[in-house]
């Protein structure tokens, strides 16, 4: 049985449990905390989490389709072979989590902290990140063609060989972007960002 967290009365905590083939379709989760748990082939389609914490958990072949996560945390988690089709994260924290061989399209993220998240080589075409903190995130070789990254903090992020063709980038921190190792044809940036990118090429703009 879940235990009560003495530091947060009313918060149920589950530790070191393995869930397999659970059907949680359209379930709503609030005031729950899962630590070092594993979820394999669990159906979370259209599920809703509010204020739920997953710490150092593993998700294997989990269906997150059309699920909604508000003010929840998936910190230090590993997602393997998961389907996040039409999933939304609002004000949620995914610091240090890694995605491997996951279907992430379309995905919508508004606010929250995705710092140190691992999305290397991920297919992120057309996804949306708005007002998200993604410091030192690993987006190397990610395909972000047509994606939206507006007001995103990408300082210190790994952006080598990223594809951001036709991406909307206005308001985001692009200081870590090496334009000689990125595909950015048709990307939309502000004049201020353009100046940063030109400077990174060693060019000087003079009137």
PDB file of C-alpha atoms in Angstrom:
ATOM      1  CA  UNK A   1       0.000   0.000   0.000  1.00  0.00           C
ATOM      2  CA  UNK A   2       1.199   3.565  -0.692  1.00  0.00           C
ATOM      3  CA  UNK A   3       2.684   5.347   2.301  1.00  0.00           C
ATOM      4  CA  UNK A   4       1.955   8.879   3.426  1.00  0.00           C
ATOM      5  CA  UNK A   5       4.809  11.338   3.050  1.00  0.00           C
ATOM      6  CA  UNK A   6       5.379  12.841   6.539  1.00  0.00           C
ATOM      7  CA  UNK A   7       6.731  16.047   4.991  1.00  0.00           C
ATOM      8  CA  UNK A   8       3.683  16.451   2.758  1.00  0.00           C
ATOM      9  CA  UNK A   9       0.534  15.150   4.469  1.00  0.00           C
ATOM     10  CA  UNK A  10      -1.945  13.701   2.013  1.00  0.00           C
ATOM     11  CA  UNK A  11       0.743  12.845  -0.539  1.00  0.00           C
ATOM     12  CA  UNK A  12       0.884   9.130  -1.273  1.00  0.00           C
ATOM     13  CA  UNK A  13       4.367   7.775  -1.919  1.00  0.00           C
ATOM     14  CA  UNK A  14       5.186   4.532  -3.749  1.00  0.00           C
ATOM     15  CA  UNK A  15       8.759   3.262  -3.836  1.00  0.00           C
ATOM     16  CA  UNK A  16      10.600   0.548  -5.803  1.00  0.00           C
ATOM     17  CA  UNK A  17       7.506  -0.943  -7.421  1.00  0.00           C
ATOM     18  CA  UNK A  18       7.213  -2.471 -10.883  1.00  0.00           C
ATOM     19  CA  UNK A  19       4.000  -2.036 -12.871  1.00  0.00           C
ATOM     20  CA  UNK A  20       3.346  -4.181 -15.945  1.00  0.00           C
ATOM     21  CA  UNK A  21       0.491  -4.002 -18.460  1.00  0.00           C
ATOM     22  CA  UNK A  22      -1.634  -1.781 -16.243  1.00  0.00           C
ATOM     23  CA  UNK A  23      -4.680  -0.170 -17.867  1.00  0.00           C
ATOM     24  CA  UNK A  24      -4.825   3.419 -16.615  1.00  0.00           C
ATOM     25  CA  UNK A  25      -6.698   4.815 -19.599  1.00  0.00           C
ATOM     26  CA  UNK A  26      -8.056   8.308 -18.832  1.00  0.00           C
ATOM     27  CA  UNK A  27      -7.172   7.991 -15.138  1.00  0.00           C
ATOM     28  CA  UNK A  28      -6.542  11.154 -13.114  1.00  0.00           C
ATOM     29  CA  UNK A  29      -3.636  11.259 -10.673  1.00  0.00           C
ATOM     30  CA  UNK A  30      -3.124  13.940  -8.025  1.00  0.00           C
ATOM     31  CA  UNK A  31      -0.949  14.192  -4.907  1.00  0.00           C
ATOM     32  CA  UNK A  32       1.084  11.077  -5.729  1.00  0.00           C
ATOM     33  CA  UNK A  33       4.810  10.419  -5.612  1.00  0.00           C
ATOM     34  CA  UNK A  34       6.598   7.497  -7.274  1.00  0.00           C
ATOM     35  CA  UNK A  35      10.260   6.860  -6.485  1.00  0.00           C
ATOM     36  CA  UNK A  36      12.478   4.391  -8.368  1.00  0.00           C
ATOM     37  CA  UNK A  37       9.428   2.690  -9.871  1.00  0.00           C
ATOM     38  CA  UNK A  38       9.228   0.967 -13.252  1.00  0.00           C
ATOM     39  CA  UNK A  39       6.328   1.133 -15.678  1.00  0.00           C
ATOM     40  CA  UNK A  40       6.267  -1.356 -18.570  1.00  0.00           C
ATOM     41  CA  UNK A  41       3.570  -1.465 -21.266  1.00  0.00           C
ATOM     42  CA  UNK A  42       1.300   0.690 -19.122  1.00  0.00           C
ATOM     43  CA  UNK A  43      -1.584   2.468 -20.881  1.00  0.00           C
ATOM     44  CA  UNK A  44      -1.746   6.123 -19.814  1.00  0.00           C
ATOM     45  CA  UNK A  45      -3.678   7.246 -22.873  1.00  0.00           C
ATOM     46  CA  UNK A  46      -5.653  10.422 -22.078  1.00  0.00           C
ATOM     47  CA  UNK A  47      -4.483  10.216 -18.456  1.00  0.00           C
ATOM     48  CA  UNK A  48      -4.137  13.405 -16.410  1.00  0.00           C
ATOM     49  CA  UNK A  49      -1.549  14.157 -13.708  1.00  0.00           C
ATOM     50  CA  UNK A  50      -1.618  17.199 -11.459  1.00  0.00           C
ATOM     51  CA  UNK A  51       1.136  17.769  -8.940  1.00  0.00           C
ATOM     52  CA  UNK A  52       2.422  14.207  -9.343  1.00  0.00           C
ATOM     53  CA  UNK A  53       6.125  13.377  -8.916  1.00  0.00           C
ATOM     54  CA  UNK A  54       8.063  10.586 -10.620  1.00  0.00           C
ATOM     55  CA  UNK A  55      11.636  10.419  -9.319  1.00  0.00           C
ATOM     56  CA  UNK A  56      14.268   8.184 -10.944  1.00  0.00           C
ATOM     57  CA  UNK A  57      11.578   6.084 -12.625  1.00  0.00           C
ATOM     58  CA  UNK A  58      11.745   3.985 -15.814  1.00  0.00           C
ATOM     59  CA  UNK A  59       9.007   4.038 -18.457  1.00  0.00           C
ATOM     60  CA  UNK A  60       9.237   1.248 -21.024  1.00  0.00           C
ATOM     61  CA  UNK A  61       6.819   1.120 -23.975  1.00  0.00           C
ATOM     62  CA  UNK A  62       4.305   3.260 -22.088  1.00  0.00           C
ATOM     63  CA  UNK A  63       1.405   4.842 -23.994  1.00  0.00           C
ATOM     64  CA  UNK A  64       1.180   8.537 -23.062  1.00  0.00           C
ATOM     65  CA  UNK A  65      -1.018   9.394 -26.051  1.00  0.00           C
ATOM     66  CA  UNK A  66      -3.129  12.537 -25.512  1.00  0.00           C
ATOM     67  CA  UNK A  67      -2.189  12.635 -21.821  1.00  0.00           C
ATOM     68  CA  UNK A  68      -1.996  15.937 -19.923  1.00  0.00           C
ATOM     69  CA  UNK A  69       0.542  16.729 -17.195  1.00  0.00           C
ATOM     70  CA  UNK A  70       0.229  19.924 -15.142  1.00  0.00           C
ATOM     71  CA  UNK A  71       2.701  21.000 -12.452  1.00  0.00           C
ATOM     72  CA  UNK A  72       4.037  17.448 -12.354  1.00  0.00           C
ATOM     73  CA  UNK A  73       7.653  16.252 -12.185  1.00  0.00           C
ATOM     74  CA  UNK A  74       9.453  13.479 -14.062  1.00  0.00           C
ATOM     75  CA  UNK A  75      12.975  14.025 -12.744  1.00  0.00           C
ATOM     76  CA  UNK A  76      15.877  11.722 -13.512  1.00  0.00           C
ATOM     77  CA  UNK A  77      13.536   9.400 -15.416  1.00  0.00           C
ATOM     78  CA  UNK A  78      14.210   7.241 -18.466  1.00  0.00           C
ATOM     79  CA  UNK A  79      11.652   6.902 -21.275  1.00  0.00           C
ATOM     80  CA  UNK A  80      12.287   3.970 -23.638  1.00  0.00           C
ATOM     81  CA  UNK A  81      10.120   3.245 -26.658  1.00  0.00           C
ATOM     82  CA  UNK A  82       7.251   5.358 -25.303  1.00  0.00           C
ATOM     83  CA  UNK A  83       4.522   6.992 -27.389  1.00  0.00           C
ATOM     84  CA  UNK A  84       3.868  10.631 -26.506  1.00  0.00           C
ATOM     85  CA  UNK A  85       1.593  11.440 -29.439  1.00  0.00           C
ATOM     86  CA  UNK A  86      -0.381  14.631 -28.671  1.00  0.00           C
ATOM     87  CA  UNK A  87       0.949  14.775 -25.099  1.00  0.00           C
ATOM     88  CA  UNK A  88       0.993  18.084 -23.221  1.00  0.00           C
ATOM     89  CA  UNK A  89       3.223  19.204 -20.337  1.00  0.00           C
ATOM     90  CA  UNK A  90       2.316  22.449 -18.574  1.00  0.00           C
ATOM     91  CA  UNK A  91       4.539  23.902 -15.863  1.00  0.00           C
ATOM     92  CA  UNK A  92       6.158  20.510 -15.385  1.00  0.00           C
ATOM     93  CA  UNK A  93       9.702  19.540 -14.461  1.00  0.00           C
ATOM     94  CA  UNK A  94      11.687  16.924 -16.414  1.00  0.00           C
ATOM     95  CA  UNK A  95      15.187  17.798 -15.221  1.00  0.00           C
ATOM     96  CA  UNK A  96      17.747  15.124 -16.074  1.00  0.00           C
ATOM     97  CA  UNK A  97      15.315  12.782 -17.827  1.00  0.00           C
ATOM     98  CA  UNK A  98      16.247  10.927 -21.038  1.00  0.00           C
ATOM     99  CA  UNK A  99      14.184   9.894 -24.042  1.00  0.00           C
ATOM    100  CA  UNK A 100      15.274   6.906 -26.112  1.00  0.00           C
ATOM    101  CA  UNK A 101      13.479   5.709 -29.262  1.00  0.00           C
ATOM    102  CA  UNK A 102      10.280   7.534 -28.297  1.00  0.00           C
ATOM    103  CA  UNK A 103       7.534   8.882 -30.563  1.00  0.00           C
ATOM    104  CA  UNK A 104       7.417  12.549 -29.529  1.00  0.00           C
ATOM    105  CA  UNK A 105       5.202  14.024 -32.240  1.00  0.00           C
ATOM    106  CA  UNK A 106       3.196  16.115 -31.826  1.00  0.00           C
ATOM    107  CA  UNK A 107       4.294  17.248 -28.365  1.00  0.00           C
ATOM    108  CA  UNK A 108       3.423  20.524 -26.648  1.00  0.00           C
ATOM    109  CA  UNK A 109       5.386  21.885 -23.668  1.00  0.00           C
ATOM    110  CA  UNK A 110       4.445  25.142 -21.963  1.00  0.00           C
ATOM    111  CA  UNK A 111       6.573  26.475 -19.105  1.00  0.00           C
ATOM    112  CA  UNK A 112       8.445  24.264 -16.691  1.00  0.00           C
ATOM    113  CA  UNK A 113      12.040  23.081 -16.442  1.00  0.00           C
ATOM    114  CA  UNK A 114      13.568  20.609 -18.922  1.00  0.00           C
ATOM    115  CA  UNK A 115      17.187  21.354 -18.049  1.00  0.00           C
ATOM    116  CA  UNK A 116      19.707  18.545 -18.665  1.00  0.00           C
ATOM    117  CA  UNK A 117      17.053  16.542 -20.525  1.00  0.00           C
ATOM    118  CA  UNK A 118      18.407  14.017 -23.037  1.00  0.00           C
ATOM    119  CA  UNK A 119      16.842  14.366 -26.500  1.00  0.00           C
ATOM    120  CA  UNK A 120      19.853  13.521 -28.633  1.00  0.00           C
ATOM    121  CA  UNK A 121      18.868  12.445 -32.185  1.00  0.00           C
ATOM    122  CA  UNK A 122      15.174  12.756 -31.286  1.00  0.00           C
ATOM    123  CA  UNK A 123      12.544  13.366 -33.955  1.00  0.00           C
ATOM    124  CA  UNK A 124      11.040  16.669 -32.780  1.00  0.00           C
ATOM    125  CA  UNK A 125       9.613  17.899 -36.074  1.00  0.00           C
ATOM    126  CA  UNK A 126       6.766  20.314 -35.453  1.00  0.00           C
ATOM    127  CA  UNK A 127       6.810  20.073 -31.643  1.00  0.00           C
ATOM    128  CA  UNK A 128       6.215  23.143 -29.478  1.00  0.00           C
ATOM    129  CA  UNK A 129       8.272  24.406 -26.523  1.00  0.00           C
ATOM    130  CA  UNK A 130       7.140  27.764 -25.130  1.00  0.00           C
ATOM    131  CA  UNK A 131       8.674  29.518 -22.130  1.00  0.00           C
ATOM    132  CA  UNK A 132      10.592  26.402 -21.114  1.00  0.00           C
ATOM    133  CA  UNK A 133      13.907  26.272 -19.282  1.00  0.00           C
ATOM    134  CA  UNK A 134      16.176  23.853 -21.201  1.00  0.00           C
ATOM    135  CA  UNK A 135      19.607  24.739 -19.859  1.00  0.00           C
ATOM    136  CA  UNK A 136      22.291  22.235 -20.864  1.00  0.00           C
ATOM    137  CA  UNK A 137      19.715  20.016 -22.562  1.00  0.00           C
ATOM    138  CA  UNK A 138      21.136  17.537 -25.091  1.00  0.00           C
ATOM    139  CA  UNK A 139      19.584  18.234 -28.490  1.00  0.00           C
ATOM    140  CA  UNK A 140      22.576  17.144 -30.551  1.00  0.00           C
ATOM    141  CA  UNK A 141      21.511  15.723 -33.932  1.00  0.00           C
ATOM    142  CA  UNK A 142      17.838  16.269 -33.070  1.00  0.00           C
ATOM    143  CA  UNK A 143      15.483  16.910 -35.983  1.00  0.00           C
ATOM    144  CA  UNK A 144      13.587  20.043 -34.955  1.00  0.00           C
ATOM    145  CA  UNK A 145      12.476  21.037 -38.435  1.00  0.00           C
ATOM    146  CA  UNK A 146       9.369  23.204 -38.256  1.00  0.00           C
ATOM    147  CA  UNK A 147       9.392  23.144 -34.456  1.00  0.00           C
ATOM    148  CA  UNK A 148       8.540  26.060 -32.179  1.00  0.00           C
ATOM    149  CA  UNK A 149      11.073  27.114 -29.533  1.00  0.00           C
ATOM    150  CA  UNK A 150       9.880  30.508 -28.302  1.00  0.00           C
ATOM    151  CA  UNK A 151      11.201  32.173 -25.135  1.00  0.00           C
ATOM    152  CA  UNK A 152      13.202  29.016 -24.370  1.00  0.00           C
ATOM    153  CA  UNK A 153      16.374  29.129 -22.273  1.00  0.00           C
ATOM    154  CA  UNK A 154      18.819  26.969 -24.251  1.00  0.00           C
ATOM    155  CA  UNK A 155      21.950  28.309 -22.570  1.00  0.00           C
ATOM    156  CA  UNK A 156      24.664  25.681 -22.409  1.00  0.00           C
ATOM    157  CA  UNK A 157      22.593  23.242 -24.476  1.00  0.00           C
ATOM    158  CA  UNK A 158      24.202  20.652 -26.758  1.00  0.00           C
ATOM    159  CA  UNK A 159      23.087  21.757 -30.219  1.00  0.00           C
ATOM    160  CA  UNK A 160      25.671  20.185 -32.510  1.00  0.00           C
ATOM    161  CA  UNK A 161      24.260  19.058 -35.865  1.00  0.00           C
ATOM    162  CA  UNK A 162      20.732  20.070 -34.869  1.00  0.00           C
ATOM    163  CA  UNK A 163      18.199  20.573 -37.672  1.00  0.00           C
ATOM    164  CA  UNK A 164      16.145  23.706 -37.042  1.00  0.00           C
ATOM    165  CA  UNK A 165      15.103  24.452 -40.610  1.00  0.00           C
ATOM    166  CA  UNK A 166      11.914  26.537 -40.702  1.00  0.00           C
ATOM    167  CA  UNK A 167      11.805  26.514 -36.877  1.00  0.00           C
ATOM    168  CA  UNK A 168      10.363  29.423 -34.880  1.00  0.00           C
ATOM    169  CA  UNK A 169      13.099  30.524 -32.470  1.00  0.00           C
ATOM    170  CA  UNK A 170      12.186  34.059 -31.431  1.00  0.00           C
ATOM    171  CA  UNK A 171      12.957  34.996 -27.843  1.00  0.00           C
ATOM    172  CA  UNK A 172      15.123  31.939 -27.171  1.00  0.00           C
ATOM    173  CA  UNK A 173      18.716  31.886 -25.947  1.00  0.00           C
ATOM    174  CA  UNK A 174      20.799  30.724 -28.927  1.00  0.00           C
ATOM    175  CA  UNK A 175      24.203  31.503 -27.436  1.00  0.00           C
ATOM    176  CA  UNK A 176      25.190  27.815 -27.577  1.00  0.00           C
ATOM    177  CA  UNK A 177      24.295  27.399 -31.245  1.00  0.00           C
ATOM    178  CA  UNK A 178      27.209  26.822 -33.616  1.00  0.00           C
ATOM    179  CA  UNK A 179      25.728  27.916 -36.930  1.00  0.00           C
ATOM    180  CA  UNK A 180      28.464  26.055 -38.812  1.00  0.00           C
ATOM    181  CA  UNK A 181      27.143  22.788 -37.335  1.00  0.00           C
ATOM    182  CA  UNK A 182      23.419  23.325 -37.680  1.00  0.00           C
ATOM    183  CA  UNK A 183      20.802  23.288 -40.414  1.00  0.00           C
ATOM    184  CA  UNK A 184      18.813  26.499 -40.038  1.00  0.00           C
ATOM    185  CA  UNK A 185      17.513  27.431 -43.480  1.00  0.00           C
ATOM    186  CA  UNK A 186      14.267  29.328 -43.109  1.00  0.00           C
ATOM    187  CA  UNK A 187      14.467  29.527 -39.309  1.00  0.00           C
ATOM    188  CA  UNK A 188      12.676  32.542 -37.811  1.00  0.00           C
ATOM    189  CA  UNK A 189      14.701  34.686 -35.411  1.00  0.00           C
ATOM    190  CA  UNK A 190      14.509  38.224 -34.013  1.00  0.00           C
ATOM    191  CA  UNK A 191      16.949  40.965 -35.076  1.00  0.00           C
ATOM    192  CA  UNK A 192      18.723  40.599 -31.714  1.00  0.00           C
ATOM    193  CA  UNK A 193      19.175  36.870 -32.244  1.00  0.00           C
ATOM    194  CA  UNK A 194      20.403  37.458 -35.788  1.00  0.00           C
ATOM    195  CA  UNK A 195      23.105  39.739 -34.408  1.00  0.00           C
ATOM    196  CA  UNK A 196      24.225  36.997 -32.003  1.00  0.00           C
ATOM    197  CA  UNK A 197      24.382  34.450 -34.821  1.00  0.00           C
ATOM    198  CA  UNK A 198      26.323  36.795 -37.086  1.00  0.00           C
ATOM    199  CA  UNK A 199      28.781  37.487 -34.307  1.00  0.00           C
ATOM    200  CA  UNK A 200      29.285  33.760 -33.792  1.00  0.00           C
ATOM    201  CA  UNK A 201      30.513  33.618 -37.382  1.00  0.00           C
ATOM    202  CA  UNK A 202      33.129  36.229 -36.587  1.00  0.00           C
ATOM    203  CA  UNK A 203      31.399  38.869 -38.691  1.00  0.00           C
ATOM    204  CA  UNK A 204      30.971  42.536 -37.795  1.00  0.00           C
ATOM    205  CA  UNK A 205      27.845  44.431 -38.786  1.00  0.00           C
ATOM    206  CA  UNK A 206      28.410  48.132 -39.373  1.00  0.00           C
ATOM    207  CA  UNK A 207      26.071  50.798 -40.603  1.00  0.00           C
TER     208      UNK A 207
END
